[in-house]
mmCIF file of C-alpha atoms in Angstrom:
data_model
loop_
_atom_site.group_PDB
_atom_site.id
_atom_site.type_symbol
_atom_site.label_atom_id
_atom_site.label_comp_id
_atom_site.label_asym_id
_atom_site.label_seq_id
_atom_site.Cartn_x
_atom_site.Cartn_y
_atom_site.Cartn_z
ATOM 1 C CA UNK A 6 12.760 26.166 11.482
ATOM 2 C CA UNK A 7 12.397 24.978 7.864
ATOM 3 C CA UNK A 8 10.199 22.016 7.147
ATOM 4 C CA UNK A 9 11.812 19.179 5.241
ATOM 5 C CA UNK A 10 10.825 18.757 1.607
ATOM 6 C CA UNK A 11 8.067 16.231 0.924
ATOM 7 C CA UNK A 12 9.075 12.854 -0.462
ATOM 8 C CA UNK A 13 6.468 12.825 -3.258
ATOM 9 C CA UNK A 14 5.048 15.494 -5.561
ATOM 10 C CA UNK A 15 1.239 15.088 -5.167
ATOM 11 C CA UNK A 16 0.404 17.280 -8.180
ATOM 12 C CA UNK A 17 2.702 15.188 -10.362
ATOM 13 C CA UNK A 18 1.128 11.965 -9.041
ATOM 14 C CA UNK A 19 -2.293 13.232 -10.128
ATOM 15 C CA UNK A 20 -1.006 14.286 -13.554
ATOM 16 C CA UNK A 21 0.589 10.876 -14.092
ATOM 17 C CA UNK A 22 -2.666 9.106 -13.184
ATOM 18 C CA UNK A 23 -4.665 11.409 -15.461
ATOM 19 C CA UNK A 24 -2.269 10.713 -18.353
ATOM 20 C CA UNK A 25 -2.486 6.964 -17.732
ATOM 21 C CA UNK A 26 -6.274 7.040 -17.744
ATOM 22 C CA UNK A 27 -6.406 9.070 -20.965
ATOM 23 C CA UNK A 28 -4.021 6.668 -22.709
ATOM 24 C CA UNK A 29 -5.658 3.467 -21.484
ATOM 25 C CA UNK A 30 -4.954 2.504 -17.900
ATOM 26 C CA UNK A 31 -3.118 -0.812 -17.430
ATOM 27 C CA UNK A 32 -5.462 -2.252 -14.838
ATOM 28 C CA UNK A 33 -4.188 -5.802 -14.308
ATOM 29 C CA UNK A 34 -2.547 -5.048 -10.956
ATOM 30 C CA UNK A 35 -5.453 -2.940 -9.676
ATOM 31 C CA UNK A 36 -7.911 -5.668 -10.691
ATOM 32 C CA UNK A 37 -5.910 -8.229 -8.690
ATOM 33 C CA UNK A 38 -5.843 -5.961 -5.629
ATOM 34 C CA UNK A 39 -9.563 -5.174 -5.967
ATOM 35 C CA UNK A 40 -10.341 -8.898 -6.092
ATOM 36 C CA UNK A 41 -8.226 -9.569 -3.007
ATOM 37 C CA UNK A 42 -9.848 -6.667 -1.166
ATOM 38 C CA UNK A 43 -13.283 -8.052 -1.950
ATOM 39 C CA UNK A 44 -12.236 -11.491 -0.677
ATOM 40 C CA UNK A 45 -10.904 -10.014 2.561
ATOM 41 C CA UNK A 46 -14.083 -8.042 3.120
ATOM 42 C CA UNK A 47 -16.158 -11.180 2.534
ATOM 43 C CA UNK A 48 -14.746 -12.578 5.794
ATOM 44 C CA UNK A 49 -16.489 -9.774 7.720
ATOM 45 C CA UNK A 50 -20.064 -10.850 8.418
ATOM 46 C CA UNK A 51 -21.841 -7.514 8.275
ATOM 47 C CA UNK A 52 -23.150 -4.958 5.808
ATOM 48 C CA UNK A 53 -21.967 -1.366 5.466
ATOM 49 C CA UNK A 54 -24.517 1.398 4.859
ATOM 50 C CA UNK A 55 -21.903 3.991 3.807
ATOM 51 C CA UNK A 56 -18.420 3.379 2.444
ATOM 52 C CA UNK A 57 -15.500 5.591 1.421
ATOM 53 C CA UNK A 58 -13.152 4.801 -1.481
ATOM 54 C CA UNK A 59 -9.950 6.651 -0.695
ATOM 55 C CA UNK A 60 -7.909 7.602 -3.760
ATOM 56 C CA UNK A 61 -8.077 4.354 -5.771
ATOM 57 C CA UNK A 62 -6.886 5.265 -9.317
ATOM 58 C CA UNK A 63 -10.045 3.883 -10.983
ATOM 59 C CA UNK A 64 -13.625 3.487 -9.644
ATOM 60 C CA UNK A 65 -13.221 -0.285 -9.917
ATOM 61 C CA UNK A 66 -13.261 -0.959 -6.164
ATOM 62 C CA UNK A 67 -16.346 1.173 -5.531
ATOM 63 C CA UNK A 68 -18.209 -0.524 -8.370
ATOM 64 C CA UNK A 69 -17.336 -4.035 -7.216
ATOM 65 C CA UNK A 70 -18.326 -3.391 -3.601
ATOM 66 C CA UNK A 71 -21.672 -1.953 -4.645
ATOM 67 C CA UNK A 72 -22.297 -4.988 -6.849
ATOM 68 C CA UNK A 73 -21.824 -7.327 -3.883
ATOM 69 C CA UNK A 74 -24.747 -5.709 -2.069
ATOM 70 C CA UNK A 75 -22.638 -5.545 1.115
ATOM 71 C CA UNK A 76 -22.214 -1.783 0.770
ATOM 72 C CA UNK A 77 -25.337 0.293 0.199
ATOM 73 C CA UNK A 78 -23.653 3.552 -0.853
ATOM 74 C CA UNK A 79 -20.095 4.562 -1.742
ATOM 75 C CA UNK A 80 -18.527 8.014 -1.668
ATOM 76 C CA UNK A 81 -15.425 8.093 -3.830
ATOM 77 C CA UNK A 82 -12.528 10.480 -3.245
ATOM 78 C CA UNK A 83 -10.855 10.258 -6.667
ATOM 79 C CA UNK A 84 -7.357 11.473 -7.609
ATOM 80 C CA UNK A 85 -8.645 13.099 -10.826
ATOM 81 C CA UNK A 86 -11.970 14.290 -12.188
ATOM 82 C CA UNK A 87 -14.222 11.536 -13.531
ATOM 83 C CA UNK A 88 -17.881 11.060 -14.437
ATOM 84 C CA UNK A 89 -20.303 9.680 -11.906
ATOM 85 C CA UNK A 90 -20.311 12.336 -9.213
ATOM 86 C CA UNK A 91 -17.119 11.378 -7.391
ATOM 87 C CA UNK A 92 -15.218 13.964 -5.369
ATOM 88 C CA UNK A 93 -11.676 14.970 -6.312
ATOM 89 C CA UNK A 94 -9.412 15.146 -3.317
ATOM 90 C CA UNK A 95 -6.158 14.321 -1.559
ATOM 91 C CA UNK A 96 -5.991 11.371 0.873
ATOM 92 C CA UNK A 97 -3.863 13.568 3.128
ATOM 93 C CA UNK A 98 -6.596 16.225 3.467
ATOM 94 C CA UNK A 99 -9.980 14.558 3.797
ATOM 95 C CA UNK A 100 -12.842 16.993 3.108
ATOM 96 C CA UNK A 101 -15.128 15.700 5.841
ATOM 97 C CA UNK A 102 -14.145 17.953 8.713
ATOM 98 C CA UNK A 103 -13.485 15.084 11.110
ATOM 99 C CA UNK A 104 -17.097 13.927 10.836
ATOM 100 C CA UNK A 105 -17.411 10.268 11.826
ATOM 101 C CA UNK A 106 -19.944 9.129 9.263
ATOM 102 C CA UNK A 107 -18.496 6.140 7.373
ATOM 103 C CA UNK A 108 -19.024 2.488 8.197
ATOM 104 C CA UNK A 109 -16.218 1.388 5.869
ATOM 105 C CA UNK A 110 -13.140 2.990 4.283
ATOM 106 C CA UNK A 111 -11.153 1.223 1.566
ATOM 107 C CA UNK A 112 -8.205 2.117 -0.626
ATOM 108 C CA UNK A 113 -6.313 0.270 -3.373
ATOM 109 C CA UNK A 114 -2.888 1.251 -4.767
ATOM 110 C CA UNK A 115 -3.150 4.867 -3.611
ATOM 111 C CA UNK A 116 -1.594 5.370 -0.176
ATOM 112 C CA UNK A 117 1.974 4.521 -1.262
ATOM 113 C CA UNK A 118 2.320 8.099 -2.593
ATOM 114 C CA UNK A 119 1.117 9.809 0.605
ATOM 115 C CA UNK A 120 3.745 12.025 2.228
ATOM 116 C CA UNK A 121 2.182 11.993 5.704
ATOM 117 C CA UNK A 122 0.859 8.463 6.085
ATOM 118 C CA UNK A 123 0.394 8.696 9.894
ATOM 119 C CA UNK A 124 -1.669 11.850 9.427
ATOM 120 C CA UNK A 125 -3.733 10.283 6.638
ATOM 121 C CA UNK A 126 -4.473 7.206 8.758
ATOM 122 C CA UNK A 127 -5.541 9.417 11.662
ATOM 123 C CA UNK A 128 -7.983 11.270 9.411
ATOM 124 C CA UNK A 129 -9.409 7.996 8.125
ATOM 125 C CA UNK A 130 -9.968 6.737 11.664
ATOM 126 C CA UNK A 131 -11.745 9.969 12.589
ATOM 127 C CA UNK A 132 -13.943 9.698 9.495
ATOM 128 C CA UNK A 133 -15.174 6.245 10.567
ATOM 129 C CA UNK A 134 -18.087 5.594 12.876
ATOM 130 C CA UNK A 135 -17.258 3.661 16.055
ATOM 131 C CA UNK A 136 -16.652 0.034 15.017
ATOM 132 C CA UNK A 137 -16.128 1.129 11.400
ATOM 133 C CA UNK A 138 -13.624 -0.822 9.318
ATOM 134 C CA UNK A 139 -10.585 0.395 7.378
ATOM 135 C CA UNK A 140 -9.078 -1.904 4.728
ATOM 136 C CA UNK A 141 -6.342 -0.881 2.285
ATOM 137 C CA UNK A 142 -3.746 -2.373 -0.031
ATOM 138 C CA UNK A 143 -0.703 -0.311 -1.052
ATOM 139 C CA UNK A 144 2.653 -0.928 -2.696
ATOM 140 C CA UNK A 145 5.385 -2.031 -0.312
ATOM 141 C CA UNK A 146 9.134 -1.676 -0.144
ATOM 142 C CA UNK A 147 9.979 -4.782 -2.187
ATOM 143 C CA UNK A 148 8.060 -3.443 -5.185
ATOM 144 C CA UNK A 149 10.196 -3.180 -8.332
ATOM 145 C CA UNK A 150 13.329 -4.218 -6.469
ATOM 146 C CA UNK A 151 14.770 -5.604 -9.726
ATOM 147 C CA UNK A 152 14.307 -2.321 -11.597
ATOM 148 C CA UNK A 153 15.718 -0.326 -8.692
ATOM 149 C CA UNK A 154 18.868 -2.459 -8.540
ATOM 150 C CA UNK A 155 19.374 -2.318 -12.302
ATOM 151 C CA UNK A 156 19.154 1.478 -12.431
ATOM 152 C CA UNK A 157 21.421 1.987 -9.421
ATOM 153 C CA UNK A 158 24.159 -0.153 -10.953
ATOM 154 C CA UNK A 159 23.726 1.351 -14.430
ATOM 155 C CA UNK A 160 23.969 4.944 -13.213
ATOM 156 C CA UNK A 161 26.978 4.142 -11.065
ATOM 157 C CA UNK A 162 28.744 2.644 -14.095
ATOM 158 C CA UNK A 163 27.779 5.230 -16.736
ATOM 159 C CA UNK A 164 27.490 8.437 -14.716
ATOM 160 C CA UNK A 165 29.653 7.883 -11.663
ATOM 161 C CA UNK A 166 26.737 8.216 -9.236
ATOM 162 C CA UNK A 167 23.122 7.273 -8.692
ATOM 163 C CA UNK A 168 19.827 9.123 -8.252
ATOM 164 C CA UNK A 169 16.468 7.672 -7.128
ATOM 165 C CA UNK A 170 14.586 6.371 -10.165
ATOM 166 C CA UNK A 171 12.136 4.128 -8.296
ATOM 167 C CA UNK A 172 10.263 5.469 -5.269
ATOM 168 C CA UNK A 173 10.908 3.985 -1.821
ATOM 169 C CA UNK A 174 7.694 2.540 -0.402
ATOM 170 C CA UNK A 175 6.528 1.646 3.104
ATOM 171 C CA UNK A 176 7.854 -1.384 4.969
ATOM 172 C CA UNK A 177 5.585 -3.976 6.551
ATOM 173 C CA UNK A 178 7.282 -3.765 9.948
ATOM 174 C CA UNK A 179 6.320 -0.080 10.292
ATOM 175 C CA UNK A 180 2.641 -0.225 9.393
ATOM 176 C CA UNK A 181 1.245 -1.947 12.486
ATOM 177 C CA UNK A 182 2.716 0.784 14.665
ATOM 178 C CA UNK A 183 1.292 3.477 12.391
ATOM 179 C CA UNK A 184 -2.199 1.986 12.692
ATOM 180 C CA UNK A 185 -1.883 1.945 16.482
ATOM 181 C CA UNK A 186 -0.624 5.538 16.558
ATOM 182 C CA UNK A 187 -3.638 6.571 14.495
ATOM 183 C CA UNK A 188 -5.934 5.046 17.119
ATOM 184 C CA UNK A 189 -7.146 1.937 15.282
ATOM 185 C CA UNK A 190 -8.231 -1.054 17.310
ATOM 186 C CA UNK A 191 -7.369 -4.651 16.357
ATOM 187 C CA UNK A 192 -4.782 -3.621 13.716
ATOM 188 C CA UNK A 193 -3.599 -6.277 11.270
ATOM 189 C CA UNK A 194 -0.927 -5.990 8.564
ATOM 190 C CA UNK A 195 0.335 -8.571 6.098
ATOM 191 C CA UNK A 196 1.997 -8.749 2.698
ATOM 192 C CA UNK A 197 1.323 -10.421 -0.629
ATOM 193 C CA UNK A 198 3.951 -10.682 -3.351
ATOM 194 C CA UNK A 199 2.869 -10.637 -6.993
ATOM 195 C CA UNK A 200 5.417 -11.542 -9.665
ATOM 196 C CA UNK A 201 4.734 -10.347 -13.209
ATOM 197 C CA UNK A 202 6.894 -11.587 -16.090
ATOM 198 C CA UNK A 203 7.913 -9.558 -19.136
ATOM 199 C CA UNK A 204 9.682 -10.168 -22.404
ATOM 200 C CA UNK A 205 11.969 -7.175 -21.842
ATOM 201 C CA UNK A 206 12.396 -4.290 -19.348
ATOM 202 C CA UNK A 207 10.839 -1.768 -21.737
ATOM 203 C CA UNK A 208 7.494 -3.589 -21.581
ATOM 204 C CA UNK A 209 7.586 -3.209 -17.796
ATOM 205 C CA UNK A 210 8.366 0.507 -18.108
ATOM 206 C CA UNK A 211 5.442 0.968 -20.506
ATOM 207 C CA UNK A 212 3.122 -0.704 -18.007
ATOM 208 C CA UNK A 213 4.386 1.498 -15.184
ATOM 209 C CA UNK A 214 3.651 4.580 -17.294
ATOM 210 C CA UNK A 215 0.193 3.180 -18.107
ATOM 211 C CA UNK A 216 -0.484 2.760 -14.364
ATOM 212 C CA UNK A 217 0.722 6.253 -13.450
ATOM 213 C CA UNK A 218 3.571 4.729 -11.430
ATOM 214 C CA UNK A 219 6.559 6.448 -13.007
ATOM 215 C CA UNK A 220 8.890 8.522 -10.855
ATOM 216 C CA UNK A 221 6.967 11.116 -8.791
ATOM 217 C CA UNK A 222 9.630 11.883 -6.195
ATOM 218 C CA UNK A 223 9.826 15.531 -5.203
ATOM 219 C CA UNK A 224 13.629 15.517 -5.449
ATOM 220 C CA UNK A 225 13.842 13.467 -8.625
ATOM 221 C CA UNK A 226 16.499 14.333 -11.195
ATOM 222 C CA UNK A 227 14.978 16.745 -13.720
ATOM 223 C CA UNK A 228 17.476 15.990 -16.494
ATOM 224 C CA UNK A 229 16.307 13.413 -19.065
ATOM 225 C CA UNK A 230 17.512 9.870 -18.599
ATOM 226 C CA UNK A 231 20.594 9.258 -20.736
ATOM 227 C CA UNK A 232 20.199 6.630 -23.411
ATOM 228 C CA UNK A 233 23.447 4.930 -22.368
ATOM 229 C CA UNK A 234 22.151 4.599 -18.790
ATOM 230 C CA UNK A 235 18.784 3.260 -19.937
ATOM 231 C CA UNK A 236 20.339 0.644 -22.199
ATOM 232 C CA UNK A 237 22.816 -0.439 -19.539
ATOM 233 C CA UNK A 238 19.988 -0.763 -16.979
ATOM 234 C CA UNK A 239 18.027 -2.912 -19.430
ATOM 235 C CA UNK A 240 21.060 -5.143 -19.969
ATOM 236 C CA UNK A 241 21.674 -5.534 -16.218
ATOM 237 C CA UNK A 242 18.007 -6.347 -15.664
ATOM 238 C CA UNK A 243 18.135 -9.075 -18.317
ATOM 239 C CA UNK A 244 21.386 -10.481 -16.934
ATOM 240 C CA UNK A 245 20.348 -10.639 -13.285
ATOM 241 C CA UNK A 246 16.585 -11.198 -13.226
ATOM 242 C CA UNK A 247 15.681 -13.507 -16.096
ATOM 243 C CA UNK A 248 14.046 -16.920 -15.745
ATOM 244 C CA UNK A 249 15.328 -19.988 -17.661
ATOM 245 C CA UNK A 250 12.885 -19.220 -20.505
ATOM 246 C CA UNK A 251 14.372 -15.741 -20.904
ATOM 247 C CA UNK A 252 11.424 -13.798 -19.480
ATOM 248 C CA UNK A 253 12.101 -11.182 -16.797
ATOM 249 C CA UNK A 254 10.625 -10.998 -13.300
ATOM 250 C CA UNK A 255 9.071 -7.852 -11.825
ATOM 251 C CA UNK A 256 8.040 -7.874 -8.162
ATOM 252 C CA UNK A 257 5.016 -6.006 -6.808
ATOM 253 C CA UNK A 258 4.630 -6.249 -3.029
ATOM 254 C CA UNK A 259 1.138 -5.433 -1.759
ATOM 255 C CA UNK A 260 0.942 -4.438 1.914
ATOM 256 C CA UNK A 261 -2.472 -4.944 3.487
ATOM 257 C CA UNK A 262 -3.711 -2.846 6.397
ATOM 258 C CA UNK A 263 -6.880 -3.303 8.390
ATOM 259 C CA UNK A 264 -8.143 -1.790 11.601
ATOM 260 C CA UNK A 265 -11.319 -0.766 13.353
ATOM 261 C CA UNK A 266 -12.437 2.518 14.835
ATOM 262 C CA UNK A 267 -12.603 1.797 18.569
ATOM 263 C CA UNK A 268 -15.911 0.666 20.101
ATOM 264 C CA UNK A 269 -16.791 -0.705 23.536
ATOM 265 C CA UNK A 270 -18.106 -3.949 22.024
ATOM 266 C CA UNK A 271 -14.712 -4.950 20.591
ATOM 267 C CA UNK A 272 -12.522 -7.633 22.117
ATOM 268 C CA UNK A 273 -9.801 -6.358 24.424
ATOM 269 C CA UNK A 274 -6.655 -8.140 25.613
ATOM 270 C CA UNK A 275 -6.782 -9.568 29.144
ATOM 271 C CA UNK A 276 -4.690 -8.022 31.882
ATOM 272 C CA UNK A 277 -1.491 -9.970 32.684
ATOM 273 C CA UNK A 278 -2.189 -12.521 35.418
ATOM 274 C CA UNK A 279 -5.960 -12.501 34.930
ATOM 275 C CA UNK A 280 -6.246 -15.958 33.299
ATOM 276 C CA UNK A 281 -8.647 -18.356 35.033
ATOM 277 C CA UNK A 282 -7.223 -21.572 33.548
ATOM 278 C CA UNK A 283 -3.725 -22.997 33.370
ATOM 279 C CA UNK A 284 -2.032 -23.511 30.011
ATOM 280 C CA UNK A 285 -0.765 -26.922 31.204
ATOM 281 C CA UNK A 286 -4.361 -28.079 31.753
ATOM 282 C CA UNK A 287 -5.437 -26.914 28.298
ATOM 283 C CA UNK A 288 -2.537 -28.794 26.699
ATOM 284 C CA UNK A 289 -2.961 -31.891 28.858
ATOM 285 C CA UNK A 290 0.660 -31.618 29.954
ATOM 286 C CA UNK A 291 2.418 -31.785 33.296
ATOM 287 C CA UNK A 292 3.405 -28.482 34.833
ATOM 288 C CA UNK A 293 7.018 -28.115 35.942
ATOM 289 C CA UNK A 294 8.120 -25.394 38.307
ATOM 290 C CA UNK A 295 11.708 -24.218 38.218
ATOM 291 C CA UNK A 296 13.339 -22.346 41.077
ATOM 292 C CA UNK A 297 14.367 -18.780 40.376
ATOM 293 C CA UNK A 298 18.091 -18.357 40.649
ATOM 294 C CA UNK A 299 19.238 -15.044 42.024
ATOM 295 C CA UNK A 300 22.640 -13.792 40.933
ATOM 296 C CA UNK A 301 24.808 -12.308 43.699
ATOM 297 C CA UNK A 302 25.033 -8.534 43.654
#
């Protein structure tokens, strides 16, 4: 039986990130996510002797967490070679042999390009010590919805068909189940929408290139983008997604995942029927009982 082709080309993802870093990485979005990650971690009242940075495009997150003093040591699994002693690796194949040694695992803007996200989450959970924390922010399905719509309409008009130009990303409704399947306790998922405004669509495309976020689909069209299609997409974008001042909106949806490696000390849901107090008493309300009506067979 033949395996289906992967959605993303991991080697191309790494080359795009390496090119972006050589040319001057556009870090505004990563900086925002790193700041939010730090704020979320601040709500956890504990320190972490050993942390893992999983695939974040720049060492920004590792550096910021070390500066807080909450994390004593970080091991960074980087997408490309970089100074500072980080390891180069793939989030889908963690090089730790299932060893549960980390107190914390974090990732920023990296896991959206993972082909086997359930498998990657399972490996992360196994790499954590019992009661270790996983916290990650990745691009979600609403990201670049404006650009996706503009290209689909432009290609349909100019070429009689459409090909994927913007990658499909994960949906919020799926991620809680994936965390549970991977064995995480107390899973939490939520979304944050960031709107960036541009003078024209080409400025957005330059930023995407400078973040390594251009098309890395395995089954992407290899032929160069036709100029007529590009110009029509730019016109549609300006027509449909401009604000009253003429600037254009670009949506980046950040999906946040958190979960804990199971431990006996963690809170567990009560069994149904095991409550020792009535809800009516807690609310100070009268309790009303209604007879159960049985329908005739």
